[in-house]
Short mmCIF file of C-alpha atoms in Angstrom, two decimals:
data_model
loop_
_atom_site.label_atom_id
_atom_site.label_comp_id
_atom_site.label_asym_id
_atom_site.label_seq_id
_atom_site.Cartn_x
_atom_site.Cartn_y
_atom_site.Cartn_z
CA MET A 826 42.10 -79.55 -138.66
CA GLN A 827 41.76 -77.70 -141.92
CA PRO A 828 44.91 -76.40 -143.63
CA HIS A 829 45.51 -72.76 -142.86
CA THR A 830 46.40 -70.24 -145.55
CA GLN A 831 46.98 -66.51 -145.60
CA ASN A 832 43.68 -65.88 -147.42
CA TRP A 833 41.32 -67.12 -144.72
CA THR A 834 37.99 -65.59 -143.73
CA GLN A 835 36.60 -65.96 -140.24
CA VAL A 836 33.27 -67.78 -140.22
CA THR A 837 30.46 -65.52 -138.94
CA GLU A 838 27.71 -68.14 -138.75
CA PHE A 839 27.27 -71.89 -138.70
CA VAL A 840 24.69 -74.15 -140.31
CA MET A 841 23.26 -76.80 -138.01
CA VAL A 842 22.71 -80.03 -139.95
CA GLY A 843 20.65 -81.57 -137.18
CA PHE A 844 19.00 -84.82 -138.30
CA ALA A 845 19.18 -84.27 -142.04
CA GLU A 846 19.41 -88.05 -142.54
CA VAL A 847 15.72 -88.38 -141.52
CA TYR A 848 14.53 -85.67 -143.91
CA GLU A 849 11.55 -87.70 -145.14
CA GLU A 850 10.31 -88.25 -141.58
CA ARG A 851 11.25 -84.77 -140.31
CA PHE A 852 7.68 -83.78 -139.37
CA LEU A 853 7.24 -86.99 -137.41
CA PHE A 854 10.46 -86.31 -135.48
CA PHE A 855 9.49 -82.66 -135.08
CA THR A 856 6.19 -83.68 -133.49
CA LEU A 857 7.86 -86.30 -131.28
CA PHE A 858 10.53 -83.94 -129.92
CA LEU A 859 8.03 -81.11 -129.52
CA ILE A 860 5.78 -83.33 -127.40
CA MET A 861 8.76 -84.46 -125.32
CA TYR A 862 9.88 -80.85 -124.84
CA LEU A 863 6.42 -79.65 -123.78
CA PHE A 864 6.04 -82.67 -121.50
CA THR A 865 9.41 -81.86 -119.90
CA LEU A 866 8.38 -78.24 -119.30
CA ALA A 867 5.03 -79.29 -117.83
CA GLU A 868 6.51 -81.97 -115.54
CA ASN A 869 9.29 -79.85 -114.11
CA THR A 870 7.07 -76.79 -113.71
CA ALA A 871 4.54 -78.93 -111.84
CA ILE A 872 7.24 -80.16 -109.42
CA ILE A 873 8.46 -76.60 -108.79
CA LEU A 874 4.91 -75.39 -108.09
CA VAL A 875 3.91 -78.37 -105.95
CA VAL A 876 7.03 -78.16 -103.78
CA GLY A 877 6.77 -74.39 -103.51
CA LEU A 878 3.09 -74.39 -102.52
CA ASN A 879 3.05 -77.44 -100.22
CA HIS A 880 4.42 -76.74 -96.74
CA ARG A 881 4.89 -80.47 -96.13
CA LEU A 882 7.56 -80.50 -98.83
CA GLN A 883 9.52 -77.56 -97.46
CA ARG A 884 12.54 -79.73 -96.71
CA PRO A 885 16.14 -79.76 -98.02
CA MET A 886 15.61 -82.77 -100.29
CA TYR A 887 12.76 -81.04 -102.13
CA PHE A 888 14.60 -77.72 -102.12
CA PHE A 889 17.33 -79.35 -104.20
CA LEU A 890 14.68 -81.08 -106.33
CA THR A 891 13.19 -77.72 -107.33
CA HIS A 892 16.65 -76.52 -108.35
CA LEU A 893 17.07 -79.68 -110.42
CA SER A 894 13.71 -79.11 -112.11
CA CYS A 895 14.56 -75.50 -112.86
CA LEU A 896 17.87 -76.62 -114.31
CA GLU A 897 16.18 -79.26 -116.49
CA ILE A 898 13.85 -76.64 -117.96
CA CYS A 899 16.81 -74.43 -118.88
CA TYR A 900 18.84 -77.41 -120.09
CA THR A 901 16.31 -78.48 -122.70
CA THR A 902 15.38 -74.93 -123.71
CA VAL A 903 18.98 -74.22 -124.70
CA THR A 904 18.97 -76.91 -127.40
CA VAL A 905 15.48 -78.15 -128.30
CA PRO A 906 13.94 -74.98 -129.86
CA LYS A 907 16.92 -74.65 -132.21
CA MET A 908 16.70 -78.34 -133.05
CA LEU A 909 12.97 -78.05 -133.77
CA ALA A 910 13.67 -75.08 -136.05
CA GLY A 911 16.12 -77.29 -137.92
CA PHE A 912 13.42 -79.88 -138.65
CA VAL A 913 11.18 -77.37 -140.45
CA ASP A 914 14.01 -75.69 -142.36
CA VAL A 915 13.99 -76.62 -146.05
CA ASN A 916 17.68 -77.52 -146.06
CA GLY A 917 17.44 -79.76 -143.01
CA GLY A 918 19.54 -77.35 -140.97
CA LYS A 919 19.39 -73.94 -139.33
CA THR A 920 21.89 -71.11 -139.23
CA ILE A 921 23.23 -69.77 -135.98
CA SER A 922 25.63 -66.88 -135.53
CA TYR A 923 29.18 -67.43 -134.31
CA ALA A 924 28.41 -65.59 -131.07
CA GLY A 925 25.12 -67.45 -130.68
CA CYS A 926 26.87 -70.78 -131.19
CA LEU A 927 29.47 -70.07 -128.50
CA SER A 928 26.76 -68.75 -126.17
CA GLN A 929 24.75 -71.94 -126.62
CA LEU A 930 27.85 -74.04 -125.92
CA PHE A 931 28.68 -71.97 -122.82
CA ILE A 932 25.16 -72.22 -121.35
CA PHE A 933 24.82 -75.92 -122.14
CA THR A 934 28.18 -76.71 -120.50
CA PHE A 935 27.37 -74.47 -117.55
CA LEU A 936 24.03 -76.20 -116.92
CA GLY A 937 25.52 -79.68 -117.39
CA ALA A 938 28.28 -79.00 -114.85
CA THR A 939 25.75 -77.46 -112.45
CA GLU A 940 23.62 -80.60 -112.63
CA CYS A 941 26.63 -82.75 -111.77
CA PHE A 942 27.33 -80.72 -108.62
CA LEU A 943 23.65 -80.48 -107.72
CA LEU A 944 23.30 -84.27 -107.83
CA ALA A 945 26.37 -84.46 -105.59
CA ALA A 946 24.75 -82.05 -103.11
CA MET A 947 21.60 -84.19 -103.11
CA ALA A 948 23.71 -87.28 -102.40
CA TYR A 949 25.29 -85.49 -99.42
CA ASP A 950 21.81 -84.63 -98.15
CA ARG A 951 20.78 -88.30 -98.30
CA TYR A 952 24.04 -89.36 -96.59
CA VAL A 953 23.44 -87.08 -93.62
CA ALA A 954 19.74 -88.04 -93.40
CA ILE A 955 20.48 -91.78 -93.28
CA CYS A 956 23.92 -92.06 -91.69
CA ILE A 957 23.82 -89.29 -89.06
CA PRO A 958 20.13 -88.37 -88.70
CA LEU A 959 20.55 -86.85 -85.22
CA ARG A 960 22.76 -84.10 -86.70
CA TYR A 961 20.67 -83.59 -89.83
CA GLY A 962 19.13 -80.35 -88.63
CA SER A 963 22.50 -78.74 -87.95
CA LEU A 964 24.47 -80.14 -90.90
CA VAL A 965 21.77 -79.57 -93.52
CA SER A 966 20.16 -76.35 -92.32
CA TRP A 967 18.39 -73.98 -94.69
CA GLY A 968 21.48 -71.77 -94.68
CA THR A 969 23.62 -74.75 -95.68
CA CYS A 970 21.18 -75.71 -98.45
CA ILE A 971 21.21 -72.21 -99.89
CA ARG A 972 25.01 -72.08 -99.80
CA LEU A 973 25.32 -75.53 -101.40
CA ALA A 974 22.88 -74.63 -104.17
CA ALA A 975 24.62 -71.31 -104.79
CA ALA A 976 28.00 -73.06 -104.91
CA CYS A 977 26.67 -75.58 -107.47
CA TRP A 978 25.44 -72.81 -109.76
CA LEU A 979 28.60 -70.73 -109.29
CA VAL A 980 31.07 -73.56 -109.93
CA GLY A 981 28.95 -74.68 -112.85
CA PHE A 982 29.10 -71.17 -114.30
CA LEU A 983 32.89 -71.03 -113.91
CA THR A 984 33.42 -74.45 -115.53
CA PRO A 985 33.10 -73.44 -119.22
CA ILE A 986 34.96 -70.11 -119.00
CA LEU A 987 38.42 -71.45 -119.94
CA PRO A 988 37.16 -73.89 -122.62
CA ILE A 989 35.04 -71.19 -124.27
CA TYR A 990 37.91 -68.69 -124.12
CA LEU A 991 40.15 -71.21 -125.90
CA MET A 992 37.38 -71.78 -128.45
CA THR A 993 37.33 -68.05 -129.24
CA GLN A 994 41.06 -68.24 -130.03
CA LEU A 995 40.49 -70.79 -132.80
CA ARG A 996 40.07 -69.84 -136.44
CA PHE A 997 37.13 -71.09 -138.46
CA CYS A 998 37.93 -70.62 -142.15
CA GLY A 999 35.16 -72.80 -143.56
CA PRO A 1000 33.28 -75.00 -144.12
CA ASN A 1001 30.74 -73.86 -141.55
CA VAL A 1002 28.41 -76.88 -141.47
CA VAL A 1003 28.06 -78.34 -137.95
CA ASP A 1004 27.01 -81.99 -138.10
CA HIS A 1005 24.96 -81.87 -134.91
CA PHE A 1006 21.69 -80.44 -133.63
CA PHE A 1007 23.40 -77.98 -131.27
CA CYS A 1008 26.81 -76.36 -130.90
CA ASP A 1009 28.86 -79.03 -129.16
CA ASP A 1010 32.64 -79.09 -128.79
CA SER A 1011 33.51 -82.05 -131.02
CA PRO A 1012 31.73 -80.96 -134.23
CA LEU A 1013 33.01 -77.40 -133.83
CA LEU A 1014 36.62 -78.52 -133.35
CA ALA A 1015 36.32 -80.61 -136.50
CA LEU A 1016 35.67 -77.37 -138.44
CA SER A 1017 38.57 -75.37 -137.02
CA CYS A 1018 41.58 -74.57 -139.19
CA SER A 1019 43.75 -74.01 -136.08
CA ASP A 1020 45.67 -76.44 -133.92
CA VAL A 1021 43.05 -77.77 -131.50
CA THR A 1022 45.37 -79.90 -129.35
CA LEU A 1023 45.33 -77.51 -126.38
CA LYS A 1024 41.57 -77.09 -126.64
CA GLU A 1025 40.92 -80.83 -126.76
CA THR A 1026 43.22 -81.45 -123.80
CA THR A 1027 41.58 -78.68 -121.78
CA ASP A 1028 38.09 -79.95 -122.59
CA PHE A 1029 39.03 -83.46 -121.52
CA MET A 1030 40.65 -82.31 -118.26
CA VAL A 1031 37.77 -79.96 -117.33
CA SER A 1032 35.14 -82.60 -118.11
CA LEU A 1033 37.06 -85.24 -116.21
CA ALA A 1034 37.56 -82.93 -113.21
CA VAL A 1035 33.83 -82.11 -113.02
CA LEU A 1036 32.76 -85.72 -113.43
CA LEU A 1037 35.30 -87.14 -110.98
CA ALA A 1038 34.77 -84.47 -108.32
CA SER A 1039 30.99 -84.80 -108.33
CA SER A 1040 30.89 -88.58 -108.80
CA THR A 1041 33.41 -89.06 -105.96
CA VAL A 1042 31.09 -87.21 -103.57
CA ILE A 1043 28.19 -89.34 -104.76
CA ALA A 1044 30.16 -92.60 -104.53
CA VAL A 1045 31.46 -91.86 -101.03
CA SER A 1046 28.00 -90.76 -99.86
CA TYR A 1047 26.33 -93.90 -101.14
CA GLY A 1048 29.16 -96.08 -99.90
CA CYS A 1049 28.48 -94.77 -96.39
CA ILE A 1050 24.73 -95.19 -96.92
CA VAL A 1051 25.14 -98.84 -97.96
CA TRP A 1052 27.40 -99.49 -94.98
CA THR A 1053 24.81 -97.97 -92.65
CA LEU A 1054 21.95 -99.92 -94.22
CA LEU A 1055 23.84 -103.19 -93.79
CA HIS A 1056 23.94 -102.56 -90.03
CA ILE A 1057 20.20 -101.93 -89.75
CA ARG A 1058 18.64 -105.11 -88.41
CA SER A 1059 15.04 -104.40 -89.37
CA ALA A 1060 14.36 -105.18 -93.03
CA ALA A 1061 11.41 -102.77 -93.02
CA GLU A 1062 13.54 -99.89 -91.73
CA ARG A 1063 16.28 -100.76 -94.20
CA GLN A 1064 13.78 -100.73 -97.07
CA LYS A 1065 12.30 -97.42 -95.89
CA ALA A 1066 15.72 -95.80 -95.66
CA PHE A 1067 16.77 -97.01 -99.09
CA SER A 1068 13.50 -95.88 -100.70
CA THR A 1069 14.31 -92.26 -99.81
CA CYS A 1070 17.34 -92.30 -102.12
CA ALA A 1071 16.26 -94.81 -104.80
CA ALA A 1072 14.94 -92.12 -107.13
CA HIS A 1073 18.08 -90.02 -106.82
CA LEU A 1074 20.29 -93.06 -107.39
CA THR A 1075 18.34 -93.90 -110.56
CA VAL A 1076 18.71 -90.35 -111.92
CA VAL A 1077 22.42 -90.38 -111.10
CA GLY A 1078 22.93 -93.69 -112.89
CA ILE A 1079 21.22 -92.48 -116.08
CA PHE A 1080 22.84 -89.04 -116.12
CA TYR A 1081 26.41 -90.05 -115.29
CA GLY A 1082 26.29 -93.15 -117.44
CA THR A 1083 25.59 -91.12 -120.59
CA LEU A 1084 28.00 -88.31 -119.66
CA PHE A 1085 30.93 -90.63 -118.94
CA PHE A 1086 30.30 -92.36 -122.23
CA MET A 1087 29.94 -89.09 -124.16
CA TYR A 1088 32.82 -87.03 -122.82
CA VAL A 1089 35.37 -89.49 -121.49
CA ARG A 1090 35.88 -91.81 -124.42
CA THR A 1091 38.50 -92.55 -127.03
CA LYS A 1092 38.34 -91.06 -130.53
CA VAL A 1093 38.10 -94.59 -131.91
CA ALA A 1094 34.70 -94.94 -130.26
CA SER A 1095 33.46 -91.66 -131.72
CA SER A 1096 30.66 -91.76 -134.25
CA ILE A 1097 28.85 -88.58 -135.24
CA ASN A 1098 25.43 -90.18 -135.73
CA PHE A 1099 25.73 -92.28 -132.57
CA ASN A 1100 26.85 -89.20 -130.63
CA LYS A 1101 23.69 -87.44 -131.78
CA VAL A 1102 21.59 -90.27 -130.38
CA VAL A 1103 23.43 -90.17 -127.05
CA SER A 1104 23.12 -86.36 -127.00
CA VAL A 1105 19.37 -86.64 -127.52
CA PHE A 1106 19.22 -89.05 -124.59
CA TYR A 1107 20.96 -86.83 -122.03
CA SER A 1108 19.71 -83.46 -123.31
CA ILE A 1109 16.06 -84.37 -123.99
CA VAL A 1110 15.08 -87.82 -122.71
CA THR A 1111 16.76 -87.60 -119.30
CA PRO A 1112 15.20 -84.21 -118.36
CA MET A 1113 11.83 -85.69 -119.28
CA LEU A 1114 12.36 -88.88 -117.26
CA ASN A 1115 13.75 -87.28 -114.09
CA PRO A 1116 10.44 -85.77 -112.86
CA LEU A 1117 8.69 -89.07 -113.57
CA ILE A 1118 11.32 -90.99 -111.62
CA TYR A 1119 11.07 -88.68 -108.61
CA SER A 1120 7.28 -88.52 -108.61
CA LEU A 1121 6.72 -92.24 -109.17
CA ARG A 1122 9.28 -93.32 -106.57
CA ASN A 1123 8.31 -90.70 -103.95
CA LYS A 1124 5.03 -91.08 -102.09
CA GLU A 1125 5.11 -87.52 -100.74
CA VAL A 1126 5.49 -85.98 -104.19
CA LYS A 1127 2.80 -88.27 -105.62
CA GLY A 1128 0.50 -87.36 -102.74
CA ALA A 1129 1.08 -83.63 -103.20
CA LEU A 1130 0.49 -83.88 -106.95
CA GLY A 1131 -2.65 -85.92 -106.37
CA ARG A 1132 -4.02 -83.40 -103.87
CA ALA A 1133 -3.23 -80.52 -106.22
CA LEU A 1134 -4.98 -82.22 -109.15
CA SER A 1135 -7.95 -83.20 -106.97
CA LEU A 1136 -8.29 -79.63 -105.76
CA LYS A 1137 -8.28 -78.28 -109.30
CA SER A 1138 -10.88 -80.85 -110.37
CA TRP A 1139 -13.07 -79.94 -107.38
CA GLU A 1140 -12.76 -76.20 -108.14
CA ARG A 1141 -13.92 -76.78 -111.73
CA LYS A 1142 -17.08 -78.40 -110.40
#
């Protein structure tokens, strides 16, 4: 916290340092992240189109998958374009207005919380499909799917309201250099000249509540799934049942592993440069990997993508 005096001036814009430490290789990193961003957009758009146009995939599991893909597109678009602009800026950073910074933080937090709840909804879908398949049609109807998806987006939207409100109550007297590639809580709080104790406590409690609530649903769902699989005598049936949730379990492990490390950690473990690396992983790498994980581990998605590509190739001829 910076010392507060009577002659303070509210900061109206911030300068994003980004990855100034790799200034000499900035065009290499720019190209790398641009390719990853475009690849992420292409992958997730392909999944949305394939699921939407293939009647065989009009099922709850793929309904949630399209929401996840849509969310991943928004998730990366909130941060990557600004980061790419920072690479080509002569000072190794890029300015962003105060309002723009808080808007970016709000949207990023909103989408992150939504993904947590959406992964929990997908875990519930797999639980019902494997543990009580005879009631699947009634428990996971289209109406239920729509309500679950809407609840995920709504609760995700409500999550950052209090933290962002508390952020607007803080004073930023200068300096205005944010040592990150997007407006995240920690680097912004380091610049405040107000008492940030309440804000830090609120951020921790909100993050912990979102992570625990969603991860508890996932843990209970998969606990029941494992218990059910252990009572299936046929190894082939057990393998088939597990394969339907292997991709989701992989995505959950990657996403929650990085989030728990990033947001529920002690200050002693904090390192700005290391936090940037972890942030790149869950804000850029993970959205790029998720479509690959789902398509490579799911025969139906692979088949639909293959048919779509084959049809396009045939039409060109």
